[in-house]
Coordinates of C-alpha atoms in Angstrom, one line a residue:
Chain A
X146 CA 9.0 15.9 -4.7
X147 CA 9.7 13.3 -1.9
X148 CA 7.1 13.0 0.9
X149 CA 9.8 14.0 3.4
X150 CA 10.6 17.1 1.6
X151 CA 6.9 18.0 1.4
X152 CA 6.6 17.5 5.3
X153 CA 9.6 19.8 5.8
X154 CA 8.2 22.5 3.6
X155 CA 4.9 22.1 5.3
X156 CA 6.6 22.3 8.8
X157 CA 8.5 25.3 7.5
X158 CA 5.2 27.3 6.6
X159 CA 3.6 26.2 9.9
X160 CA 6.7 27.5 11.8
X161 CA 6.3 30.9 10.0
X162 CA 2.7 31.0 10.9
X163 CA 2.8 30.0 14.5
X164 CA 5.0 32.8 15.8
X165 CA 3.2 32.6 19.1
X166 CA 4.5 29.0 19.6
X167 CA 8.1 29.2 18.4
X168 CA 9.8 26.7 20.8
X169 CA 8.1 23.6 19.8
X170 CA 7.7 24.5 16.1
X171 CA 11.3 25.2 15.9
X172 CA 12.3 21.8 17.5
X173 CA 10.0 19.9 15.2
X174 CA 12.6 19.0 12.3
X175 CA 15.2 18.0 15.0
X176 CA 12.6 15.7 16.7
X177 CA 11.8 14.0 13.3
X178 CA 15.5 13.4 12.7
X179 CA 15.8 12.2 16.3
X180 CA 12.8 9.7 15.5
X181 CA 14.5 8.7 12.2
X182 CA 17.9 7.9 14.0
X183 CA 16.1 6.0 16.9
X184 CA 14.2 3.9 14.3
X185 CA 17.4 3.4 12.5
X186 CA 19.0 2.2 15.8
X187 CA 16.1 -0.2 16.7
X188 CA 15.3 -1.6 13.4
X189 CA 17.6 -4.5 12.3
X190 CA 20.0 -3.3 9.5
X191 CA 18.7 -4.0 6.0
X192 CA 21.5 -6.5 5.3
X193 CA 20.4 -8.6 8.3
X194 CA 19.6 -12.1 7.3
X195 CA 17.0 -12.7 5.9
X196 CA 17.8 -9.6 3.6
X197 CA 14.5 -9.3 1.8
X198 CA 12.5 -9.3 4.9
X199 CA 14.6 -6.6 6.7
X200 CA 14.7 -4.4 3.6
X201 CA 10.9 -4.7 3.5
X202 CA 10.7 -3.9 7.1
X203 CA 12.6 -0.5 6.6
X204 CA 10.6 0.2 3.5
X205 CA 7.4 -0.1 5.5
X206 CA 8.8 2.4 7.9
X207 CA 9.7 5.2 5.3
X208 CA 7.8 8.5 5.2
X209 CA 4.5 9.3 6.7
X210 CA 3.6 12.4 8.8
X211 CA 5.1 10.8 12.0
X212 CA 1.9 12.3 13.8
X213 CA 1.8 9.7 16.6
X214 CA 5.6 10.1 17.3
X215 CA 5.0 13.9 17.4
X216 CA 2.2 13.5 19.8
X217 CA 4.4 11.4 22.1
X218 CA 7.1 14.2 22.0
X219 CA 4.7 17.2 22.2
X220 CA 3.0 15.5 25.2
X221 CA 6.2 14.9 26.9
X222 CA 7.5 18.2 26.3
X223 CA 4.4 19.7 27.8
X224 CA 5.0 17.8 30.9
X225 CA 8.8 18.6 30.9
X226 CA 9.8 15.0 30.3
X227 CA 13.4 14.5 29.1
X228 CA 13.6 13.5 25.3
X229 CA 15.5 10.3 26.0
X230 CA 12.5 8.9 27.9
X231 CA 10.3 9.7 24.8
X232 CA 12.3 8.1 21.9
X233 CA 11.1 4.5 22.7
X234 CA 7.4 5.2 22.9
X235 CA 7.8 7.5 19.8
X236 CA 9.3 4.8 17.8
X237 CA 6.8 2.1 19.2
X238 CA 3.6 3.9 18.1
X239 CA 5.1 4.6 14.7
X240 CA 6.1 0.8 14.3
X241 CA 2.5 -0.3 15.4
X242 CA 1.0 2.2 13.0
X243 CA 3.2 1.0 10.1
X244 CA 2.5 -2.7 10.9
X245 CA -1.4 -1.8 10.8
X246 CA -1.0 0.0 7.3
X247 CA 0.9 -2.9 5.9
X248 CA -1.7 -5.4 7.0
X249 CA -4.6 -3.0 6.2
X250 CA -3.4 -2.7 2.5
X251 CA -3.2 -6.4 1.8
X252 CA -5.5 -7.8 -0.8
X253 CA -7.4 -9.8 1.8
X254 CA -8.2 -6.5 3.5
X255 CA -8.4 -3.0 1.8
X256 CA -6.4 -4.2 -1.4
X257 CA -4.5 -1.0 -1.8
X258 CA -1.6 -0.5 -4.1
X259 CA -0.5 3.0 -2.9
X260 CA 0.7 4.2 0.5
X261 CA 2.6 7.3 1.3
X262 CA 2.9 8.0 -2.3
X263 CA 4.7 4.6 -3.0
X264 CA 3.7 1.1 -3.6
X265 CA 2.3 -0.7 -0.8
X266 CA 4.6 -3.5 0.7
X267 CA 2.8 -6.5 -1.0
X268 CA 3.2 -4.6 -4.4
X269 CA 6.9 -3.7 -3.8
X270 CA 7.5 -7.1 -2.5
X271 CA 4.8 -9.8 -2.2
X272 CA 1.9 -10.8 -0.1
X273 CA 3.9 -13.2 2.1
X274 CA 6.6 -10.7 2.7
X275 CA 3.9 -8.1 3.6
X276 CA 2.3 -10.4 6.1
X277 CA 5.7 -11.1 7.8
X278 CA 6.6 -7.6 7.8
X279 CA 3.6 -6.5 9.7
X280 CA 4.0 -9.3 12.2
X281 CA 7.8 -8.4 12.6
X282 CA 7.0 -4.6 13.1
X283 CA 4.5 -5.4 15.8
X284 CA 7.0 -7.5 17.5
X285 CA 9.7 -5.0 17.3
X286 CA 7.4 -2.3 18.7
X287 CA 7.0 -4.2 22.0
X288 CA 10.6 -5.3 21.9
X289 CA 12.1 -1.8 21.8
X290 CA 10.1 -0.8 24.9
X291 CA 12.0 -3.5 26.9
X292 CA 15.4 -2.1 25.8
X293 CA 17.7 -1.4 29.0
X294 CA 19.1 1.6 26.9
X295 CA 15.6 3.4 26.7
X296 CA 16.0 5.4 29.9
X297 CA 12.7 3.9 31.3
X298 CA 12.5 1.8 34.4
X299 CA 11.0 -1.6 34.4
X300 CA 7.5 -0.6 35.8
X301 CA 7.3 2.2 33.2
X302 CA 8.2 -0.3 30.5
X303 CA 5.6 -2.6 31.6
X304 CA 3.1 0.1 31.8
X305 CA 3.7 1.2 28.4
X306 CA 3.6 -2.1 27.0
X307 CA 0.2 -2.9 28.5
X308 CA -1.1 0.6 27.4
X309 CA 0.1 0.1 23.8
X310 CA -1.2 -3.4 23.6
X311 CA -4.6 -2.5 25.0
X312 CA -4.9 0.4 22.4
X313 CA -3.8 -1.7 19.4
X314 CA -5.3 -5.0 20.2
X315 CA -8.7 -6.5 19.7
X316 CA -10.4 -4.0 22.1
X317 CA -8.7 -1.1 20.2
X318 CA -7.3 -0.7 16.7
X319 CA -7.6 -4.3 15.6
X320 CA -11.2 -4.4 16.8
X321 CA -11.9 -1.1 15.0
X322 CA -10.5 -2.5 11.9
X323 CA -12.7 -5.6 12.2
X324 CA -15.8 -3.6 12.8
X325 CA -14.7 -1.4 9.8
X326 CA -14.5 -4.6 7.5
X327 CA -17.8 -5.8 8.8
X328 CA -19.6 -2.5 8.2
X329 CA -18.8 -2.1 4.6
X330 CA -22.2 -1.6 2.7
X331 CA -24.0 -1.1 6.1
X332 CA -25.5 2.1 7.3
X333 CA -24.0 3.1 10.6
X334 CA -25.4 5.6 13.2
X335 CA -23.1 8.6 14.1
X336 CA -22.7 6.8 17.4
X337 CA -21.6 3.7 15.8
X338 CA -19.3 5.4 13.4
X339 CA -17.6 7.3 16.3
X340 CA -17.2 4.1 18.3
X341 CA -15.6 2.3 15.2
X342 CA -13.0 5.2 14.7
X343 CA -12.4 5.7 18.4
X344 CA -10.8 2.2 18.1
X345 CA -9.5 2.0 14.7
X346 CA -7.6 5.2 14.7
X347 CA -8.4 7.0 18.0
X348 CA -6.9 4.4 20.3
X349 CA -3.3 4.7 18.9
X350 CA -3.5 8.4 18.8
X351 CA -4.8 8.7 22.2
X352 CA -2.3 6.1 23.7
X353 CA 0.5 8.3 22.1
X354 CA -0.3 10.9 24.8
X355 CA -0.7 8.3 27.5
X356 CA 2.7 6.9 26.9
X357 CA 4.3 10.4 27.4
X358 CA 2.3 10.8 30.7
X359 CA 3.7 7.2 31.8
X360 CA 7.3 8.4 30.8
X361 CA 6.7 11.7 32.9
X362 CA 5.2 9.8 35.9
X363 CA 2.3 12.4 35.4
X364 CA -0.4 12.6 38.1
X365 CA -3.8 10.7 37.3
X366 CA -5.5 14.1 36.6
X367 CA -2.9 15.2 34.2
X368 CA -2.7 11.8 32.5
X369 CA -6.5 11.7 32.1
X370 CA -6.6 15.3 30.5
X371 CA -3.8 14.2 28.1
X372 CA -6.0 11.2 27.1
X373 CA -9.0 13.5 26.6
X374 CA -6.8 15.7 24.4
X375 CA -5.7 12.6 22.4
X376 CA -9.2 11.5 22.1
X377 CA -10.4 14.9 20.6
X378 CA -7.5 14.9 18.2
X379 CA -8.2 11.3 17.3
X380 CA -11.8 11.8 16.3
X381 CA -11.0 15.1 14.6
X382 CA -8.1 13.4 12.7
X383 CA -10.5 10.7 11.4
X384 CA -13.3 13.3 10.3
X385 CA -10.6 15.1 8.4
X386 CA -9.5 11.9 6.8
X387 CA -13.2 11.3 5.7
X388 CA -13.3 14.7 4.3
X389 CA -10.0 14.5 2.6
X390 CA -10.9 11.0 1.0
X391 CA -13.9 12.8 -0.5
X392 CA -12.3 16.1 -1.4
X393 CA -8.5 15.6 -2.1
X394 CA -6.7 13.8 -5.0
X395 CA -4.7 10.6 -4.9
X396 CA -1.5 12.5 -5.6
X397 CA -2.0 14.9 -2.5
X398 CA -3.0 12.1 -0.3
X399 CA -0.2 9.6 -1.2
X400 CA -3.0 6.9 -1.0
X401 CA -6.0 6.2 -3.1
X402 CA -8.6 8.9 -2.9
X403 CA -12.4 8.2 -3.0
X404 CA -12.0 4.7 -1.4
X405 CA -14.8 5.3 1.2
X406 CA -17.4 5.7 -1.4
X407 CA -16.1 2.9 -3.7
X408 CA -16.2 0.6 -0.6
X409 CA -19.6 2.0 0.5
X410 CA -18.5 2.8 3.9
X411 CA -20.5 5.2 6.3
X412 CA -18.3 8.3 6.8
X413 CA -18.8 11.6 8.7
X414 CA -19.5 13.4 5.6
X415 CA -22.0 10.9 4.3
X416 CA -23.9 11.1 7.7
X417 CA -23.4 14.7 8.5
X418 CA -22.7 16.5 5.2
X419 CA -19.5 17.9 4.3
X420 CA -19.9 21.3 6.1
X421 CA -21.2 19.9 9.4
X422 CA -18.5 17.3 9.3
X423 CA -15.8 20.0 8.9
X424 CA -17.5 22.1 11.6
X425 CA -17.4 19.0 13.9
X426 CA -13.8 18.5 13.4
X427 CA -13.0 22.3 13.9
X428 CA -15.0 22.2 17.3
X429 CA -13.0 19.1 18.4
X430 CA -9.6 20.8 17.5
X431 CA -10.9 23.8 19.7
X432 CA -11.8 21.4 22.4
X433 CA -8.5 19.7 22.3
X434 CA -6.8 23.3 22.5
X435 CA -8.9 24.1 25.6
X436 CA -7.8 20.8 27.2
X437 CA -4.1 21.7 26.5
X438 CA -4.5 25.0 28.3
X439 CA -6.0 23.3 31.3
X440 CA -3.0 20.9 31.6
X441 CA -0.5 22.4 34.0
X442 CA 3.1 22.9 32.3
X443 CA 3.6 24.1 28.8
X444 CA 0.6 23.8 26.5
X445 CA 2.7 25.3 23.6
X446 CA 3.6 21.8 22.1
X447 CA 0.1 20.7 22.3
X448 CA -1.4 23.7 20.9
X449 CA 1.2 23.6 18.0
X450 CA 0.3 19.9 17.3
X451 CA -3.5 20.6 17.1
X452 CA -2.7 23.4 14.4
X453 CA -0.4 20.9 12.7
X454 CA -3.1 18.4 12.3
X455 CA -5.8 20.7 11.5
X456 CA -3.9 22.3 8.7
X457 CA -3.0 19.0 7.1
X458 CA -3.9 18.3 3.5
X459 CA -3.0 14.6 3.5
Chain B
X166 CA -12.8 -38.1 18.0
X167 CA -11.8 -34.7 19.1
X168 CA -8.2 -33.5 19.1
X169 CA -8.4 -32.9 22.8
X170 CA -9.7 -36.4 23.5
X171 CA -7.0 -37.9 21.3
X172 CA -4.4 -35.9 23.4
X173 CA -5.9 -37.2 26.6
X174 CA -5.7 -40.7 25.4
X175 CA -2.3 -40.3 24.3
X176 CA -1.2 -38.8 27.7
X177 CA -2.8 -41.6 29.3
X178 CA -0.9 -44.2 27.4
X179 CA 2.3 -42.2 28.1
X180 CA 1.5 -42.0 31.8
X181 CA 1.2 -45.8 32.1
X182 CA 4.5 -46.3 30.2
X183 CA 6.5 -43.7 32.0
X184 CA 6.4 -45.3 35.4
X185 CA 10.0 -44.0 36.3
X186 CA 8.6 -40.6 36.0
X187 CA 5.1 -40.6 37.7
X188 CA 5.1 -37.1 39.3
X189 CA 5.1 -34.9 36.4
X190 CA 3.2 -37.2 34.1
X191 CA 0.4 -37.6 36.5
X192 CA 0.1 -33.7 36.7
X193 CA 0.0 -33.1 32.9
X194 CA -3.8 -33.4 32.6
X195 CA -4.3 -30.9 35.5
X196 CA -1.6 -28.6 33.8
X197 CA -3.5 -28.6 30.5
X198 CA -6.7 -27.8 32.2
X199 CA -4.9 -25.1 34.2
X200 CA -3.6 -23.7 30.9
X201 CA -7.0 -23.8 29.3
X202 CA -8.5 -21.9 32.3
X203 CA -5.7 -19.3 32.0
X204 CA -6.3 -18.9 28.3
X205 CA -10.0 -18.5 29.2
X206 CA -9.4 -15.7 31.6
X207 CA -6.8 -13.8 29.4
X208 CA -8.6 -14.0 26.1
X209 CA -11.6 -11.6 25.8
X210 CA -14.9 -13.3 26.0
X211 CA -16.5 -14.5 22.7
X212 CA -19.3 -12.2 23.0
X213 CA -17.0 -9.2 23.3
X214 CA -17.7 -6.6 20.5
X215 CA -16.7 -7.3 17.8
X216 CA -18.1 -10.8 18.3
X217 CA -17.0 -12.2 15.1
X218 CA -13.3 -11.4 15.7
X219 CA -13.3 -12.6 19.3
X220 CA -15.1 -15.8 18.5
X221 CA -12.3 -16.3 15.8
X222 CA -9.5 -15.5 18.3
X223 CA -10.9 -18.3 20.5
X224 CA -11.3 -20.8 17.6
X225 CA -7.6 -20.1 16.7
X226 CA -6.6 -21.2 20.2
X227 CA -8.5 -24.4 20.4
X228 CA -6.8 -27.9 20.5
X229 CA -3.1 -28.4 19.6
X230 CA -0.6 -30.5 21.6
X231 CA 0.2 -27.4 23.9
X232 CA 3.9 -28.6 23.6
X233 CA 5.4 -25.1 24.2
X234 CA 3.1 -24.5 27.2
X235 CA 4.1 -27.9 28.7
X236 CA 7.8 -26.9 28.2
X237 CA 7.3 -23.8 30.3
X238 CA 5.5 -25.9 33.0
X239 CA 8.1 -28.9 32.8
X240 CA 11.1 -26.4 32.9
X241 CA 9.6 -24.5 35.7
X242 CA 8.7 -27.6 37.8
X243 CA 12.4 -28.8 37.1
X244 CA 13.5 -25.6 38.8
X245 CA 10.9 -25.7 41.7
X246 CA 9.1 -22.5 40.3
X247 CA 5.5 -22.0 41.6
X248 CA 2.9 -22.8 39.0
X249 CA 1.3 -19.3 39.4
X250 CA 4.5 -17.7 37.9
X251 CA 4.4 -20.1 34.9
X252 CA 0.8 -19.5 33.7
X253 CA 1.3 -16.2 32.0
X254 CA 4.6 -17.4 30.0
X255 CA 2.7 -20.7 29.2
X256 CA -0.2 -18.9 27.6
X257 CA 1.9 -16.4 26.0
X258 CA 4.0 -19.0 24.0
X259 CA 0.8 -20.6 23.0
X260 CA -0.8 -17.5 21.7
X261 CA 2.3 -16.7 19.8
X262 CA 2.3 -20.1 18.3
X263 CA -1.3 -19.9 17.5
X264 CA -0.9 -16.5 15.7
X265 CA 2.0 -17.9 13.6
X266 CA -0.3 -20.8 12.6
X267 CA -3.1 -18.6 11.6
X268 CA -0.9 -16.4 9.3
X269 CA 1.2 -19.3 7.9
X270 CA -2.1 -21.0 6.7
X271 CA -3.2 -17.9 4.7
X272 CA -3.5 -18.1 1.1
X273 CA -0.6 -15.7 0.6
X274 CA 1.5 -18.0 2.7
X275 CA 1.1 -21.8 2.9
X276 CA -2.4 -21.7 1.7
X277 CA -3.7 -24.6 4.0
X278 CA -7.2 -25.4 4.7
X279 CA -6.7 -27.8 7.6
X280 CA -5.1 -27.2 11.0
X281 CA -5.6 -29.3 14.1
X282 CA -8.1 -31.3 12.4
X283 CA -10.4 -28.4 11.6
X284 CA -10.8 -25.9 9.0
X285 CA -8.2 -23.0 9.2
X286 CA -9.3 -19.6 10.4
X287 CA -9.5 -18.2 6.9
X288 CA -11.7 -21.1 5.8
X289 CA -14.0 -21.0 8.9
X290 CA -14.1 -17.2 8.8
X291 CA -12.5 -15.2 6.1
X292 CA -8.9 -13.9 5.1
X293 CA -9.3 -10.5 6.7
X294 CA -10.6 -11.9 9.9
X295 CA -7.7 -14.4 10.0
X296 CA -5.0 -11.5 9.3
X297 CA -6.6 -9.6 12.3
X298 CA -6.9 -12.7 14.5
X299 CA -3.1 -13.3 14.1
X300 CA -2.4 -9.7 14.7
X301 CA -4.7 -9.6 17.9
X302 CA -3.1 -13.0 19.2
X303 CA 0.3 -11.6 19.1
X304 CA -0.8 -8.3 20.9
X305 CA -2.6 -10.5 23.6
X306 CA 0.5 -12.5 24.2
X307 CA 2.6 -9.6 25.0
X308 CA -0.2 -8.0 26.9
X309 CA -0.9 -10.9 29.3
X310 CA 2.8 -10.8 30.3
X311 CA 2.2 -7.2 31.8
X312 CA -0.8 -8.4 33.8
X313 CA -0.2 -7.4 37.6
X314 CA -1.9 -10.5 38.4
X315 CA 0.5 -12.9 36.9
X316 CA 2.7 -13.2 40.0
X317 CA 5.8 -11.9 38.2
X318 CA 7.6 -8.7 39.1
X319 CA 8.1 -6.0 36.6
X320 CA 11.8 -7.0 35.7
X321 CA 10.7 -10.5 35.1
X322 CA 7.8 -9.3 33.0
X323 CA 10.2 -7.1 30.8
X324 CA 12.7 -9.9 30.5
X325 CA 10.1 -12.3 29.3
X326 CA 8.6 -9.8 26.9
X327 CA 12.2 -9.2 25.4
X328 CA 13.0 -12.9 25.2
X329 CA 9.7 -13.7 23.6
X330 CA 9.9 -10.8 21.1
X331 CA 13.4 -11.8 20.3
X332 CA 12.4 -15.5 19.6
X333 CA 9.3 -14.8 17.7
X334 CA 10.5 -11.6 15.7
X335 CA 12.6 -11.1 12.4
X336 CA 15.7 -12.6 13.9
X337 CA 13.6 -15.7 15.2
X338 CA 10.4 -17.2 14.1
X339 CA 9.2 -14.6 11.5
X340 CA 12.8 -14.5 10.0
X341 CA 12.8 -18.4 9.8
X342 CA 9.4 -18.3 8.1
X343 CA 10.6 -15.7 5.5
X344 CA 13.6 -17.9 4.7
X345 CA 11.4 -20.9 4.5
X346 CA 9.1 -19.0 1.9
X347 CA 12.3 -17.9 0.0
X348 CA 13.9 -21.5 -0.1
X349 CA 10.8 -23.1 -1.9
X350 CA 12.3 -25.0 -4.9
X351 CA 15.8 -24.3 -3.6
X352 CA 18.3 -27.0 -2.6
X353 CA 19.6 -26.2 0.9
X354 CA 22.6 -27.5 2.8
X355 CA 22.1 -29.3 6.0
X356 CA 23.5 -26.4 7.7
X357 CA 21.2 -24.0 6.1
X358 CA 18.2 -26.2 6.9
X359 CA 19.2 -26.5 10.5
X360 CA 19.6 -22.6 10.6
X361 CA 16.2 -22.1 9.0
X362 CA 14.4 -24.4 11.6
X363 CA 16.4 -23.1 14.5
X364 CA 14.6 -19.9 13.8
X365 CA 11.3 -21.0 12.3
X366 CA 10.4 -23.5 15.0
X367 CA 13.3 -23.9 17.3
X368 CA 13.3 -20.3 18.7
X369 CA 9.9 -20.5 20.2
X370 CA 10.5 -24.0 21.7
X371 CA 13.7 -22.8 23.2
X372 CA 12.3 -19.6 24.6
X373 CA 9.6 -21.6 26.3
X374 CA 12.4 -23.2 28.4
X375 CA 14.1 -19.8 28.9
X376 CA 10.8 -18.1 30.1
X377 CA 10.7 -20.7 33.0
X378 CA 14.3 -19.9 33.8
X379 CA 13.3 -16.2 34.1
X380 CA 10.3 -17.1 36.3
X381 CA 12.5 -19.1 38.6
X382 CA 15.3 -16.3 38.6
X383 CA 17.5 -19.4 37.5
X384 CA 21.5 -18.9 37.7
X385 CA 23.1 -18.3 34.2
X386 CA 24.4 -21.8 33.8
X387 CA 21.0 -23.4 34.6
X388 CA 19.3 -21.0 32.3
X389 CA 21.8 -21.8 29.5
X390 CA 21.4 -25.6 30.0
X391 CA 17.7 -25.2 29.7
X392 CA 18.2 -23.1 26.6
X393 CA 20.5 -25.9 25.1
X394 CA 17.9 -28.6 26.1
X395 CA 15.3 -26.6 24.4
X396 CA 17.5 -26.2 21.2
X397 CA 18.0 -30.0 21.1
X398 CA 14.1 -30.7 21.4
X399 CA 13.4 -28.0 18.9
X400 CA 15.6 -29.3 16.2
X401 CA 14.5 -33.0 17.0
X402 CA 10.7 -31.8 16.8
X403 CA 11.3 -30.3 13.4
X404 CA 13.2 -33.4 12.0
X405 CA 10.1 -35.5 13.2
X406 CA 7.8 -33.0 11.7
X407 CA 9.6 -33.5 8.4
X408 CA 9.5 -37.3 8.8
X409 CA 5.8 -37.2 9.8
X410 CA 5.0 -35.1 6.8
X411 CA 6.4 -37.7 4.6
X412 CA 5.1 -40.8 6.3
X413 CA 1.9 -40.0 8.2
X414 CA -1.6 -39.3 6.7
X415 CA -3.5 -36.1 6.9
X416 CA -6.1 -37.5 9.3
X417 CA -3.4 -38.4 11.9
X418 CA -1.6 -35.1 11.4
X419 CA -4.5 -32.8 11.5
X420 CA -3.1 -30.9 8.7
X421 CA -2.3 -31.7 5.2
X422 CA 0.4 -34.5 4.7
X423 CA 3.0 -34.5 2.0
X424 CA 3.2 -30.7 1.7
X425 CA 6.9 -30.4 1.8
X426 CA 7.3 -32.5 -1.4
X427 CA 4.4 -30.7 -3.1
X428 CA 6.0 -27.3 -2.4
X429 CA 9.6 -28.7 -3.3
X430 CA 11.0 -28.1 0.1
X431 CA 14.3 -29.1 1.3
X432 CA 13.6 -31.4 4.4
X433 CA 15.7 -33.7 6.7
X434 CA 14.5 -36.8 5.1
X435 CA 15.4 -35.4 1.6
X436 CA 18.8 -34.4 2.6
X437 CA 19.7 -37.3 4.9
X438 CA 17.3 -40.1 3.8
X439 CA 14.5 -41.2 6.1
X440 CA 16.6 -43.6 8.4
X441 CA 19.4 -41.1 9.0
X442 CA 17.0 -38.4 9.8
X443 CA 15.1 -40.5 12.2
X444 CA 18.3 -41.5 13.8
X445 CA 19.4 -37.8 14.1
X446 CA 16.2 -37.0 15.8
X447 CA 16.7 -39.9 18.2
X448 CA 20.3 -38.7 19.1
X449 CA 19.0 -35.1 19.8
X450 CA 16.4 -36.6 22.1
X451 CA 19.1 -38.5 23.9
X452 CA 21.2 -35.3 24.1
X453 CA 18.3 -33.3 25.6
X454 CA 17.9 -36.0 28.3
X455 CA 21.5 -35.8 29.1
X456 CA 21.4 -31.9 29.6
X457 CA 18.2 -32.6 31.8
X458 CA 20.0 -34.8 34.1
X459 CA 22.9 -32.2 34.2
X460 CA 20.5 -29.4 35.4
X461 CA 20.4 -29.4 39.2
X462 CA 17.0 -29.8 40.6
X463 CA 14.3 -32.3 39.4
X464 CA 15.0 -33.7 35.8
X465 CA 11.9 -35.8 35.7
X466 CA 9.6 -33.3 34.1
X467 CA 12.2 -32.6 31.4
X468 CA 12.8 -36.3 30.8
X469 CA 9.1 -36.9 30.5
X470 CA 8.6 -34.0 28.0
X471 CA 11.5 -35.4 25.8
X472 CA 9.6 -38.8 26.0
X473 CA 6.3 -37.1 25.2
X474 CA 7.6 -35.3 22.0
X475 CA 9.6 -38.4 20.8
X476 CA 6.5 -40.5 20.9
X477 CA 4.2 -38.1 19.2
X478 CA 2.6 -39.3 15.9
X479 CA 1.1 -35.7 14.9

């Protein structure tokens, strides 16, 4: 079964379950199609010269849960932002995420063969192509935020590029990845582990909410609340990731299971135990829901997204 | 002797030789100091957490001819643009150039141990750090163009990010690098070789001139002339590079000499012969000088820079 079909079936089950939140749930399949159409428009065609590079760029962007893009759309809809102002930031966060996966999977980094249920880019193509694909995806992410057709004014474009660069650069995602590599085999405290993940995965999840606030010209308190919502989800997501790495199988995950233990990494379950880690994630999801309700506007999309992430199995 | 000291001595000799162009020549050492001070301000401090990553980021930015930054300053001065509007684009092109070198030198790419007379980043640190350093340098390049303190308005910032992303992405530098990797062992036509290098090295040299035109809000004809000037220099630079790879030694180059032949690459000397290649470069430098004189304003900085590049030995 393709990962896209799995995602659709999962969304379907969630839509049935979340009868209290029908509006956003029912729009998610259309948002995912919208995202794919936007990516298709902004990525160079696969037959652009050089062909192999451009085919590999599109290969790297296939599948995935599109969680970060959905966070942009959900946050934007909570604030009543028109969809056409959300397409560029939704694509940009997905391209940054895709680039980080391509580079993290390289032999010199995590050396992984499987991603989203398919061979990683350096396996399907080669290492040089994978390095260049990651580089190109980062460039494309910033470039599409400058597109005059993206319904954002120049100040919003600059603010988004600044926020996305901060979140994904050496003080954010790249810095977190560096700490993660350095920490293999080391025993981290809970505080150190949370700090690592606030950067490695949290910063990009949080900035997905912040970009929607920029698109909607939200007030500072609303933007800050959205950022706190994103921080809670980001940390909960990572605790879940650690739990799933230990408890799920490779076929379900679509990436190699049990890697944390093999790489002797400190994880939330290894520090807290499996049950306490699960409880901590659950508390963070509840906290995110409380913040969503505090935010003026329509909390339904944000509540739906907290459910969506909490119920994931990969 | 440090590469910086070499550069200073070379500049000194050029200053003495170019008595017809005293103004720009005499300002170059101050511009290089200004560039270093700007980089120092925009790069995170070496003791920023994670330390090793931030030390490696600064290591990757050391030395070099700073040719692309000088092109920004020279083009800007030719148009009468205040220096404070040129610092950000000058730093941005150098950071993009530095990131491309760090990734090109990786074992999965050109696998080179020596750059700017020092061990490459993956030798001085490790492969994972080098991948992350390149990623971070690209992010920092786009980020500093958004800085409210860079004396550019939001529209200029967006235009610069768009131009720089286009020049350095899959349709520009990264695409050229991909073609270069694919072409190892293949026989290219002169047209194919020029197209490859117009992307791999030419695009970033050309955009250095274009960014100055954006900073100066230049008219379209002036911006186009500057771009043509940049294209001539870019191609001449690459022909020179091929000639130097074949004729200079590793110590002078600061990087491994004779790599093109070892990697069975098509080069301008291999297609044209050494003398014809040299003549073609010389013609292109003359063409660049003619364009510089056409451009209204002060051609002196652009003439000086054509001399500067033409006389380089590394």
